[in-house]
PDB file of C-alpha atoms and ligand atoms in Angstrom:
ATOM      1  CA  MET A   7    -221.514  21.398 -99.034  1.00  0.00           C
ATOM      2  CA  SER A   8    -219.167  23.399-101.271  1.00  0.00           C
ATOM      3  CA  ALA A   9    -215.768  22.425-102.135  1.00  0.00           C
ATOM      4  CA  ASP A  10    -214.301  25.079 -99.720  1.00  0.00           C
ATOM      5  CA  LEU A  11    -215.905  23.198 -96.886  1.00  0.00           C
ATOM      6  CA  ARG A  12    -213.904  20.026 -97.278  1.00  0.00           C
ATOM      7  CA  ASP A  13    -211.783  18.364 -94.737  1.00  0.00           C
ATOM      8  CA  THR A  14    -208.084  19.770 -95.650  1.00  0.00           C
ATOM      9  CA  ALA A  15    -206.427  20.900 -92.820  1.00  0.00           C
ATOM     10  CA  PRO A  16    -204.201  19.242 -90.383  1.00  0.00           C
ATOM     11  CA  THR A  17    -205.577  17.979 -86.925  1.00  0.00           C
ATOM     12  CA  ASP A  18    -205.996  20.669 -84.355  1.00  0.00           C
ATOM     13  CA  PRO A  19    -204.319  20.792 -81.160  1.00  0.00           C
ATOM     14  CA  ALA A  20    -205.962  18.506 -78.312  1.00  0.00           C
ATOM     15  CA  PRO A  21    -208.728  20.146 -76.606  1.00  0.00           C
ATOM     16  CA  THR A  22    -207.760  21.889 -73.111  1.00  0.00           C
ATOM     17  CA  ASP A  23    -209.333  24.021 -70.258  1.00  0.00           C
ATOM     18  CA  THR A  24    -210.093  27.795 -70.033  1.00  0.00           C
ATOM     19  CA  ALA A  25    -207.163  28.369 -67.807  1.00  0.00           C
ATOM     20  CA  SER A  26    -204.635  26.629 -70.350  1.00  0.00           C
ATOM     21  CA  TYR A  27    -205.791  29.064 -73.007  1.00  0.00           C
ATOM     22  CA  VAL A  28    -205.624  31.909 -70.927  1.00  0.00           C
ATOM     23  CA  ALA A  29    -202.030  30.729 -69.829  1.00  0.00           C
ATOM     24  CA  ARG A  30    -201.188  30.167 -73.348  1.00  0.00           C
ATOM     25  CA  ILE A  31    -202.167  33.796 -74.716  1.00  0.00           C
ATOM     26  CA  ARG A  32    -200.806  35.541 -71.631  1.00  0.00           C
ATOM     27  CA  GLU A  33    -197.351  33.616 -72.826  1.00  0.00           C
ATOM     28  CA  HIS A  34    -197.347  33.319 -76.599  1.00  0.00           C
ATOM     29  CA  GLY A  35    -200.078  35.924 -77.452  1.00  0.00           C
ATOM     30  CA  TRP A  36    -202.561  33.354 -79.380  1.00  0.00           C
ATOM     31  CA  CYS A  37    -204.261  29.981 -79.048  1.00  0.00           C
ATOM     32  CA  VAL A  38    -206.409  27.942 -81.052  1.00  0.00           C
ATOM     33  CA  VAL A  39    -209.899  26.654 -79.517  1.00  0.00           C
ATOM     34  CA  PRO A  40    -211.164  23.810 -81.958  1.00  0.00           C
ATOM     35  CA  GLY A  41    -214.895  23.010 -82.535  1.00  0.00           C
ATOM     36  CA  VAL A  42    -216.370  26.252 -81.583  1.00  0.00           C
ATOM     37  CA  ILE A  43    -218.657  26.789 -84.275  1.00  0.00           C
ATOM     38  CA  PRO A  44    -221.113  23.480 -84.645  1.00  0.00           C
ATOM     39  CA  GLU A  45    -220.368  21.495 -87.688  1.00  0.00           C
ATOM     40  CA  SER A  46    -224.278  22.368 -88.553  1.00  0.00           C
ATOM     41  CA  GLU A  47    -223.891  25.878 -88.587  1.00  0.00           C
ATOM     42  CA  ILE A  48    -220.898  26.181 -90.567  1.00  0.00           C
ATOM     43  CA  PRO A  49    -222.696  26.501 -94.026  1.00  0.00           C
ATOM     44  CA  VAL A  50    -224.978  29.183 -92.769  1.00  0.00           C
ATOM     45  CA  VAL A  51    -222.165  31.108 -91.519  1.00  0.00           C
ATOM     46  CA  HIS A  52    -220.029  30.368 -94.627  1.00  0.00           C
ATOM     47  CA  ASP A  53    -222.873  31.378 -96.938  1.00  0.00           C
ATOM     48  CA  LEU A  54    -224.017  34.381 -95.290  1.00  0.00           C
ATOM     49  CA  ILE A  55    -220.399  35.878 -95.384  1.00  0.00           C
ATOM     50  CA  LEU A  56    -219.997  35.103 -99.129  1.00  0.00           C
ATOM     51  CA  ALA A  57    -223.247  36.570 -99.866  1.00  0.00           C
ATOM     52  CA  GLU A  58    -222.578  39.934 -97.747  1.00  0.00           C
ATOM     53  CA  GLU A  59    -219.237  40.052 -99.205  1.00  0.00           C
ATOM     54  CA  GLN A  60    -220.645  40.222-102.791  1.00  0.00           C
ATOM     55  CA  ALA A  61    -223.638  42.606-101.635  1.00  0.00           C
ATOM     56  CA  GLN A  62    -221.210  45.046 -99.912  1.00  0.00           C
ATOM     57  CA  ALA A  63    -218.689  44.978-102.280  1.00  0.00           C
ATOM     58  CA  ARG A  64    -221.239  45.802-104.896  1.00  0.00           C
ATOM     59  CA  ALA A  65    -222.706  48.503-103.037  1.00  0.00           C
ATOM     60  CA  ARG A  66    -219.054  49.904-101.942  1.00  0.00           C
ATOM     61  CA  GLY A  67    -218.605  50.489-105.620  1.00  0.00           C
ATOM     62  CA  ALA A  68    -217.383  51.476-108.386  1.00  0.00           C
ATOM     63  CA  SER A  69    -215.353  49.036-110.316  1.00  0.00           C
ATOM     64  CA  TRP A  70    -216.091  45.874-108.413  1.00  0.00           C
ATOM     65  CA  THR A  71    -212.765  45.631-107.646  1.00  0.00           C
ATOM     66  CA  ARG A  72    -211.758  44.141-104.217  1.00  0.00           C
ATOM     67  CA  THR A  73    -209.269  46.639-103.074  1.00  0.00           C
ATOM     68  CA  SER A  74    -208.075  45.951 -99.516  1.00  0.00           C
ATOM     69  CA  ASN A  75    -208.496  44.115 -96.148  1.00  0.00           C
ATOM     70  CA  GLY A  76    -210.623  46.978 -94.908  1.00  0.00           C
ATOM     71  CA  SER A  77    -210.262  50.599 -93.379  1.00  0.00           C
ATOM     72  CA  THR A  78    -206.736  50.323 -92.350  1.00  0.00           C
ATOM     73  CA  ASP A  79    -203.633  50.267 -94.905  1.00  0.00           C
ATOM     74  CA  THR A  80    -202.299  47.045 -93.127  1.00  0.00           C
ATOM     75  CA  THR A  81    -202.599  44.817 -96.094  1.00  0.00           C
ATOM     76  CA  ARG A  82    -201.354  45.787 -99.553  1.00  0.00           C
ATOM     77  CA  TYR A  83    -203.125  43.555-101.969  1.00  0.00           C
ATOM     78  CA  ASP A  84    -206.304  43.395-103.439  1.00  0.00           C
ATOM     79  CA  ARG A  85    -207.964  39.979-103.072  1.00  0.00           C
ATOM     80  CA  VAL A  86    -208.947  40.086 -99.445  1.00  0.00           C
ATOM     81  CA  SER A  87    -212.314  41.284 -98.728  1.00  0.00           C
ATOM     82  CA  LYS A  88    -214.456  42.051 -95.677  1.00  0.00           C
ATOM     83  CA  ALA A  89    -218.013  42.081 -94.895  1.00  0.00           C
ATOM     84  CA  ALA A  90    -219.207  44.157 -91.857  1.00  0.00           C
ATOM     85  CA  ALA A  91    -221.888  43.219 -89.378  1.00  0.00           C
ATOM     86  CA  ILE A  92    -222.133  39.490 -89.808  1.00  0.00           C
ATOM     87  CA  VAL A  93    -223.331  38.662 -86.269  1.00  0.00           C
ATOM     88  CA  ALA A  94    -226.487  40.906 -86.413  1.00  0.00           C
ATOM     89  CA  ARG A  95    -227.223  39.078 -89.666  1.00  0.00           C
ATOM     90  CA  LEU A  96    -226.636  35.728 -88.383  1.00  0.00           C
ATOM     91  CA  GLY A  97    -229.138  36.599 -85.260  1.00  0.00           C
ATOM     92  CA  ALA A  98    -229.913  32.973 -83.592  1.00  0.00           C
ATOM     93  CA  HIS A  99    -226.974  31.278 -85.512  1.00  0.00           C
ATOM     94  CA  ALA A 100    -224.454  33.330 -83.591  1.00  0.00           C
ATOM     95  CA  SER A 101    -224.362  31.824 -80.123  1.00  0.00           C
ATOM     96  CA  PHE A 102    -220.591  30.317 -80.857  1.00  0.00           C
ATOM     97  CA  ILE A 103    -219.355  33.879 -80.377  1.00  0.00           C
ATOM     98  CA  ALA A 104    -219.817  33.338 -76.656  1.00  0.00           C
ATOM     99  CA  GLU A 105    -219.368  29.620 -76.582  1.00  0.00           C
ATOM    100  CA  GLU A 106    -218.494  28.408 -73.048  1.00  0.00           C
ATOM    101  CA  ARG A 107    -214.404  27.817 -73.870  1.00  0.00           C
ATOM    102  CA  VAL A 108    -214.042  31.083 -75.587  1.00  0.00           C
ATOM    103  CA  PHE A 109    -216.304  33.162 -73.255  1.00  0.00           C
ATOM    104  CA  GLY A 110    -214.082  32.012 -70.240  1.00  0.00           C
ATOM    105  CA  VAL A 111    -211.059  33.225 -71.904  1.00  0.00           C
ATOM    106  CA  VAL A 112    -212.589  36.301 -72.913  1.00  0.00           C
ATOM    107  CA  GLN A 113    -213.882  36.973 -69.225  1.00  0.00           C
ATOM    108  CA  GLY A 114    -210.599  35.391 -67.859  1.00  0.00           C
ATOM    109  CA  LEU A 115    -208.278  38.032 -69.861  1.00  0.00           C
ATOM    110  CA  LEU A 116    -210.857  41.224 -70.019  1.00  0.00           C
ATOM    111  CA  GLY A 117    -213.014  40.867 -67.232  1.00  0.00           C
ATOM    112  CA  ASN A 118    -216.710  39.813 -66.496  1.00  0.00           C
ATOM    113  CA  TYR A 119    -218.439  42.805 -68.378  1.00  0.00           C
ATOM    114  CA  VAL A 120    -217.482  42.639 -72.216  1.00  0.00           C
ATOM    115  CA  ARG A 121    -218.449  44.124 -75.440  1.00  0.00           C
ATOM    116  CA  VAL A 122    -217.779  43.435 -79.186  1.00  0.00           C
ATOM    117  CA  SER A 123    -215.991  46.536 -80.659  1.00  0.00           C
ATOM    118  CA  SER A 124    -216.600  45.196 -84.244  1.00  0.00           C
ATOM    119  CA  ASP A 125    -217.076  42.071 -86.223  1.00  0.00           C
ATOM    120  CA  PHE A 126    -216.511  41.390 -89.856  1.00  0.00           C
ATOM    121  CA  GLY A 127    -216.285  38.341 -92.503  1.00  0.00           C
ATOM    122  CA  ILE A 128    -213.033  38.161 -94.173  1.00  0.00           C
ATOM    123  CA  VAL A 129    -213.057  36.594 -97.469  1.00  0.00           C
ATOM    124  CA  THR A 130    -209.486  35.550 -98.908  1.00  0.00           C
ATOM    125  CA  PHE A 131    -209.454  34.675-102.431  1.00  0.00           C
ATOM    126  CA  PRO A 132    -207.030  32.725-104.473  1.00  0.00           C
ATOM    127  CA  GLY A 133    -204.226  34.785-105.409  1.00  0.00           C
ATOM    128  CA  ALA A 134    -204.254  36.859-102.179  1.00  0.00           C
ATOM    129  CA  GLU A 135    -200.878  37.792-101.381  1.00  0.00           C
ATOM    130  CA  ARG A 136    -199.075  38.419 -98.306  1.00  0.00           C
ATOM    131  CA  GLY A 137    -200.184  41.437 -95.928  1.00  0.00           C
ATOM    132  CA  PHE A 138    -198.196  43.894 -93.780  1.00  0.00           C
ATOM    133  CA  TRP A 139    -197.692  42.998 -90.086  1.00  0.00           C
ATOM    134  CA  HIS A 140    -199.758  44.764 -87.966  1.00  0.00           C
ATOM    135  CA  CYS A 141    -201.505  45.077 -84.684  1.00  0.00           C
ATOM    136  CA  ASP A 142    -205.416  45.339 -84.263  1.00  0.00           C
ATOM    137  CA  TRP A 143    -207.324  48.345 -82.593  1.00  0.00           C
ATOM    138  CA  PRO A 144    -206.351  50.065 -80.619  1.00  0.00           C
ATOM    139  CA  TYR A 145    -202.728  49.397 -81.062  1.00  0.00           C
ATOM    140  CA  ASN A 146    -202.836  49.850 -84.780  1.00  0.00           C
ATOM    141  CA  GLN A 147    -200.854  52.915 -85.090  1.00  0.00           C
ATOM    142  CA  THR A 148    -202.591  53.848 -88.637  1.00  0.00           C
ATOM    143  CA  ILE A 149    -205.857  54.263 -86.973  1.00  0.00           C
ATOM    144  CA  ALA A 150    -206.632  57.935 -85.342  1.00  0.00           C
ATOM    145  CA  ALA A 151    -207.922  56.987 -81.932  1.00  0.00           C
ATOM    146  CA  HIS A 152    -204.946  54.448 -81.043  1.00  0.00           C
ATOM    147  CA  VAL A 153    -202.648  53.988 -78.047  1.00  0.00           C
ATOM    148  CA  PRO A 154    -199.604  55.513 -78.896  1.00  0.00           C
ATOM    149  CA  GLN A 155    -196.350  53.719 -78.928  1.00  0.00           C
ATOM    150  CA  PRO A 156    -194.386  52.819 -77.078  1.00  0.00           C
ATOM    151  CA  TYR A 157    -197.639  51.379 -74.969  1.00  0.00           C
ATOM    152  CA  GLY A 158    -197.346  49.614 -71.915  1.00  0.00           C
ATOM    153  CA  ASP A 159    -197.472  45.795 -71.382  1.00  0.00           C
ATOM    154  CA  MET A 160    -201.139  45.470 -70.742  1.00  0.00           C
ATOM    155  CA  MET A 161    -203.815  43.681 -72.792  1.00  0.00           C
ATOM    156  CA  MET A 162    -206.724  45.852 -73.595  1.00  0.00           C
ATOM    157  CA  HIS A 163    -208.530  43.955 -76.471  1.00  0.00           C
ATOM    158  CA  LEU A 164    -208.859  40.234 -77.644  1.00  0.00           C
ATOM    159  CA  SER A 165    -209.241  39.234 -81.272  1.00  0.00           C
ATOM    160  CA  ALA A 166    -210.847  36.250 -82.529  1.00  0.00           C
ATOM    161  CA  LEU A 167    -210.483  34.732 -85.946  1.00  0.00           C
ATOM    162  CA  TYR A 168    -213.177  31.966 -86.405  1.00  0.00           C
ATOM    163  CA  MET A 169    -212.199  29.655 -89.143  1.00  0.00           C
ATOM    164  CA  VAL A 170    -215.228  29.192 -91.436  1.00  0.00           C
ATOM    165  CA  THR A 171    -213.298  27.057 -93.865  1.00  0.00           C
ATOM    166  CA  ASP A 172    -210.395  25.089 -92.858  1.00  0.00           C
ATOM    167  CA  PHE A 173    -207.212  27.351 -92.433  1.00  0.00           C
ATOM    168  CA  THR A 174    -204.350  25.413 -94.198  1.00  0.00           C
ATOM    169  CA  GLU A 175    -200.725  26.560 -95.396  1.00  0.00           C
ATOM    170  CA  GLU A 176    -201.937  26.514 -99.131  1.00  0.00           C
ATOM    171  CA  ASN A 177    -205.070  29.152 -98.694  1.00  0.00           C
ATOM    172  CA  GLY A 178    -203.535  31.461 -96.346  1.00  0.00           C
ATOM    173  CA  GLY A 179    -203.711  30.411 -92.667  1.00  0.00           C
ATOM    174  CA  THR A 180    -202.856  33.763 -90.396  1.00  0.00           C
ATOM    175  CA  LEU A 181    -199.365  34.317 -90.073  1.00  0.00           C
ATOM    176  CA  VAL A 182    -198.430  35.480 -86.650  1.00  0.00           C
ATOM    177  CA  VAL A 183    -194.875  36.169 -84.436  1.00  0.00           C
ATOM    178  CA  PRO A 184    -195.682  34.522 -81.100  1.00  0.00           C
ATOM    179  CA  GLY A 185    -194.538  36.224 -78.177  1.00  0.00           C
ATOM    180  CA  SER A 186    -194.632  39.917 -79.915  1.00  0.00           C
ATOM    181  CA  HIS A 187    -198.029  40.864 -78.018  1.00  0.00           C
ATOM    182  CA  ARG A 188    -195.217  42.078 -75.034  1.00  0.00           C
ATOM    183  CA  ARG A 189    -193.394  44.536 -77.320  1.00  0.00           C
ATOM    184  CA  PRO A 190    -194.046  47.906 -76.913  1.00  0.00           C
ATOM    185  CA  GLY A 191    -194.939  48.743 -80.490  1.00  0.00           C
ATOM    186  CA  ASN A 192    -195.634  47.378 -83.754  1.00  0.00           C
ATOM    187  CA  PRO A 193    -194.770  48.061 -87.712  1.00  0.00           C
ATOM    188  CA  THR A 194    -197.847  50.232 -88.248  1.00  0.00           C
ATOM    189  CA  GLY A 195    -195.919  53.063 -87.043  1.00  0.00           C
ATOM    190  CA  GLU A 196    -194.384  53.986 -90.286  1.00  0.00           C
ATOM    191  CA  ASN A 197    -191.962  51.387 -90.481  1.00  0.00           C
ATOM    192  CA  ASP A 198    -193.103  49.719 -93.947  1.00  0.00           C
ATOM    193  CA  GLU A 199    -190.175  47.986 -94.315  1.00  0.00           C
ATOM    194  CA  LEU A 200    -190.347  46.142 -91.222  1.00  0.00           C
ATOM    195  CA  ALA A 201    -193.911  45.614 -91.902  1.00  0.00           C
ATOM    196  CA  ALA A 202    -193.213  43.580 -94.840  1.00  0.00           C
ATOM    197  CA  ALA A 203    -190.229  41.605 -93.677  1.00  0.00           C
ATOM    198  CA  SER A 204    -190.367  38.005 -92.602  1.00  0.00           C
ATOM    199  CA  GLN A 205    -189.637  37.787 -88.828  1.00  0.00           C
ATOM    200  CA  PRO A 206    -187.664  35.531 -86.774  1.00  0.00           C
ATOM    201  CA  GLY A 207    -189.942  32.819 -85.282  1.00  0.00           C
ATOM    202  CA  GLU A 208    -192.877  33.538 -87.283  1.00  0.00           C
ATOM    203  CA  LEU A 209    -195.524  30.823 -87.837  1.00  0.00           C
ATOM    204  CA  GLN A 210    -198.390  29.844 -89.827  1.00  0.00           C
ATOM    205  CA  ILE A 211    -201.816  28.986 -87.575  1.00  0.00           C
ATOM    206  CA  THR A 212    -203.681  26.072 -89.512  1.00  0.00           C
ATOM    207  CA  GLY A 213    -206.831  24.447 -88.124  1.00  0.00           C
ATOM    208  CA  ARG A 214    -210.239  22.704 -88.915  1.00  0.00           C
ATOM    209  CA  ARG A 215    -213.027  24.903 -89.831  1.00  0.00           C
ATOM    210  CA  GLY A 216    -215.058  25.625 -86.727  1.00  0.00           C
ATOM    211  CA  SER A 217    -211.852  26.448 -84.715  1.00  0.00           C
ATOM    212  CA  ALA A 218    -211.122  29.734 -83.295  1.00  0.00           C
ATOM    213  CA  ILE A 219    -207.949  31.564 -82.935  1.00  0.00           C
ATOM    214  CA  LEU A 220    -207.784  34.056 -79.901  1.00  0.00           C
ATOM    215  CA  PHE A 221    -205.280  36.321 -79.703  1.00  0.00           C
ATOM    216  CA  ASP A 222    -203.966  39.397 -77.878  1.00  0.00           C
ATOM    217  CA  ALA A 223    -204.786  42.371 -80.285  1.00  0.00           C
ATOM    218  CA  ARG A 224    -201.160  43.080 -79.697  1.00  0.00           C
ATOM    219  CA  LEU A 225    -199.828  40.165 -81.415  1.00  0.00           C
ATOM    220  CA  TRP A 226    -198.102  41.008 -84.825  1.00  0.00           C
ATOM    221  CA  HIS A 227    -200.137  39.245 -87.567  1.00  0.00           C
ATOM    222  CA  ALA A 228    -200.374  39.280 -91.103  1.00  0.00           C
ATOM    223  CA  VAL A 229    -202.445  38.076 -94.006  1.00  0.00           C
ATOM    224  CA  ALA A 230    -200.917  34.965 -95.637  1.00  0.00           C
ATOM    225  CA  PRO A 231    -200.895  34.271 -99.447  1.00  0.00           C
ATOM    226  CA  ASN A 232    -203.664  32.051-100.392  1.00  0.00           C
ATOM    227  CA  ASP A 233    -201.873  29.879-103.245  1.00  0.00           C
ATOM    228  CA  SER A 234    -204.713  27.549-103.063  1.00  0.00           C
ATOM    229  CA  GLY A 235    -207.632  27.219-105.891  1.00  0.00           C
ATOM    230  CA  GLN A 236    -209.930  27.873-102.912  1.00  0.00           C
ATOM    231  CA  THR A 237    -211.453  30.623-101.146  1.00  0.00           C
ATOM    232  CA  ARG A 238    -210.650  30.989 -97.392  1.00  0.00           C
ATOM    233  CA  VAL A 239    -213.630  32.357 -95.364  1.00  0.00           C
ATOM    234  CA  ALA A 240    -213.372  33.891 -91.363  1.00  0.00           C
ATOM    235  CA  LEU A 241    -215.254  35.640 -89.464  1.00  0.00           C
ATOM    236  CA  ALA A 242    -213.383  38.295 -87.233  1.00  0.00           C
ATOM    237  CA  VAL A 243    -214.611  39.333 -83.559  1.00  0.00           C
ATOM    238  CA  ARG A 244    -213.124  41.640 -81.480  1.00  0.00           C
ATOM    239  CA  TYR A 245    -214.119  41.708 -77.664  1.00  0.00           C
ATOM    240  CA  ALA A 246    -213.461  44.540 -75.660  1.00  0.00           C
ATOM    241  CA  PRO A 247    -213.538  45.387 -71.758  1.00  0.00           C
ATOM    242  CA  TRP A 248    -216.539  47.754 -71.062  1.00  0.00           C
ATOM    243  CA  TRP A 249    -214.035  50.428 -69.878  1.00  0.00           C
ATOM    244  CA  LEU A 250    -212.472  50.765 -73.327  1.00  0.00           C
ATOM    245  CA  ASN A 251    -213.967  53.918 -75.417  1.00  0.00           C
ATOM    246  CA  LEU A 252    -215.863  52.354 -77.962  1.00  0.00           C
ATOM    247  CA  GLU A 253    -217.492  55.763 -78.952  1.00  0.00           C
ATOM    248  CA  VAL A 254    -214.683  56.331 -81.424  1.00  0.00           C
ATOM    249  CA  ARG A 255    -215.919  53.449 -83.483  1.00  0.00           C
ATOM    250  CA  ARG A 256    -219.777  54.407 -83.196  1.00  0.00           C
ATOM    251  CA  PRO A 257    -221.341  55.745 -86.205  1.00  0.00           C
ATOM    252  CA  GLY A 258    -222.585  59.415 -85.523  1.00  0.00           C
ATOM    253  CA  SER A 259    -220.977  59.939 -82.048  1.00  0.00           C
ATOM    254  CA  VAL A 260    -218.765  62.826 -81.498  1.00  0.00           C
ATOM    255  CA  ASP A 261    -215.263  60.740 -81.263  1.00  0.00           C
ATOM    256  CA  ALA A 262    -216.185  58.986 -84.348  1.00  0.00           C
ATOM    257  CA  ARG A 263    -216.846  62.388 -86.128  1.00  0.00           C
ATOM    258  CA  LEU A 264    -213.123  63.344 -84.914  1.00  0.00           C
ATOM    259  CA  VAL A 265    -211.735  60.239 -86.160  1.00  0.00           C
ATOM    260  CA  GLU A 266    -213.235  61.007 -89.755  1.00  0.00           C
ATOM    261  CA  GLU A 267    -211.922  64.540 -89.396  1.00  0.00           C
ATOM    262  CA  LEU A 268    -208.211  63.209 -88.401  1.00  0.00           C
ATOM    263  CA  THR A 269    -208.281  60.910 -91.354  1.00  0.00           C
ATOM    264  CA  GLU A 270    -209.894  62.690 -94.056  1.00  0.00           C
ATOM    265  CA  GLY A 271    -213.035  60.524 -93.971  1.00  0.00           C
ATOM    266  CA  ARG A 272    -211.387  57.194 -93.623  1.00  0.00           C
ATOM    267  CA  GLY A 273    -213.659  56.661 -90.253  1.00  0.00           C
ATOM    268  CA  ASN A 274    -213.105  53.493 -88.677  1.00  0.00           C
ATOM    269  CA  SER A 275    -216.719  53.046 -87.307  1.00  0.00           C
ATOM    270  CA  ALA A 276    -218.688  49.698 -87.080  1.00  0.00           C
ATOM    271  CA  PRO A 277    -222.391  49.502 -88.401  1.00  0.00           C
ATOM    272  CA  LEU A 278    -225.011  49.797 -85.711  1.00  0.00           C
ATOM    273  CA  LEU A 279    -227.735  47.011 -85.226  1.00  0.00           C
ATOM    274  CA  THR A 280    -231.412  47.625 -85.840  1.00  0.00           C
ATOM    275  CA  ARG A 281    -233.744  47.126 -82.874  1.00  0.00           C
ATOM    276  CA  ALA A 282    -234.999  43.972 -84.683  1.00  0.00           C
ATOM    277  CA  GLN A 283    -231.450  42.529 -85.350  1.00  0.00           C
ATOM    278  CA  PHE A 284    -230.668  43.224 -81.606  1.00  0.00           C
ATOM    279  CA  GLU A 285    -233.801  41.341 -80.336  1.00  0.00           C
ATOM    280  CA  ALA A 286    -232.960  38.402 -82.654  1.00  0.00           C
ATOM    281  CA  LEU A 287    -229.567  37.838 -81.174  1.00  0.00           C
ATOM    282  CA  PRO A 288    -229.313  35.027 -78.375  1.00  0.00           C
ATOM    283  CA  GLU A 289    -229.648  36.375 -74.921  1.00  0.00           C
ATOM    284  CA  LEU A 290    -225.866  36.029 -74.150  1.00  0.00           C
ATOM    285  CA  LEU A 291    -225.043  38.249 -76.771  1.00  0.00           C
ATOM    286  CA  ARG A 292    -227.154  41.088 -76.186  1.00  0.00           C
ATOM    287  CA  PRO A 293    -224.934  42.817 -73.601  1.00  0.00           C
ATOM    288  CA  MET A 294    -222.084  42.597 -75.869  1.00  0.00           C
ATOM    289  CA  TYR A 295    -224.266  44.442 -78.636  1.00  0.00           C
ATOM    290  CA  GLU A 296    -226.680  46.821 -76.618  1.00  0.00           C
ATOM    291  CA  ASN A 297    -224.461  49.608 -77.176  1.00  0.00           C
ATOM    292  CA  TRP A 298    -224.522  49.220 -81.036  1.00  0.00           C
ATOM    293  CA  VAL A 299    -228.319  49.416 -81.458  1.00  0.00           C
ATOM    294  CA  GLU A 300    -229.834  52.190 -83.492  1.00  0.00           C
ATOM    295  CA  GLN A 301    -231.557  55.028 -81.617  1.00  0.00           C
ATOM    296  CA  PRO A 302    -235.188  55.697 -82.653  1.00  0.00           C
TER     297      PRO A 302
HETATM  298  O1  AKG B 422    -207.406  36.942 -92.166  1.00  0.00           O
HETATM  299  C1  AKG B 422    -206.441  36.567 -91.594  1.00  0.00           C
HETATM  300  O2  AKG B 422    -205.603  35.755 -91.351  1.00  0.00           O
HETATM  301  C2  AKG B 422    -205.646  37.935 -90.794  1.00  0.00           C
HETATM  302  C3  AKG B 422    -206.747  38.970 -90.348  1.00  0.00           C
HETATM  303  C4  AKG B 422    -206.360  40.200 -90.108  1.00  0.00           C
HETATM  304  O3  AKG B 422    -205.067  40.521 -90.303  1.00  0.00           O
HETATM  305  C5  AKG B 422    -207.017  40.986 -89.300  1.00  0.00           C
HETATM  306  O4  AKG B 422    -208.328  40.874 -89.063  1.00  0.00           O
HETATM  307  O5  AKG B 422    -206.422  42.181 -88.669  1.00  0.00           O
END
């Protein structure tokens, strides 16, 4: 086991039931579910994300500089790097993204028919700096296809961050503003000063590897600095109800083409799965990925 997988985090909150997690997300915008990734699977997930980060960063290019936290302009600094389409590569090892408690929360908040809109690894290197406050798609105003603000008080997307290494105060446990999910807007709407400022009541989520942070995509959150000597690794998975238009993120679709035109080529699409990758997924996950399978 690598140094990044040592036990360093504080104790997670006591386990609780699905209804309590749902209630916490409704009230505070987030919760932590401990012990979601089986301990024996953590090294597999960890090593795959690191390998993919390297391969994808090399393929992206050029100078081998890690330049951002992804396709949006929500983080400013260069030591946070993403690796797309991790679940497709995990195959049979990916069952935990539909773990009973997590899936209970997802369905409790979004209904019975749910899809994954994207998944990606996040590698936060030592020296990463604090990022901007933002909300995730479709509330992020920098992405072409978004819900314009002021938006109504309705949850349409659930974000998960699976802790593949411990999340600590030193290595950059995620910053959140509890309760901000009920606000009608967020600082991605051309408000850079607000996006960079400390917020009253902000807190940092820490926890033991294997835990999942589940949050309403409207919750204001930000990358925290990594002041430790270790790399922090996470897997982000975004859950959407079946009625949310994912065509805007589907490579090659009419809607995705429009997004590219509107953002001068900076699309926001999520890679498709090959038929073989789809068939290697655990059965429970297939309905969540079926619309991402490459057509022959
Ligand atoms: O890595 C983190 O702690 C935050 C990730 C984040 O901001 C995002 O996925 O939108």
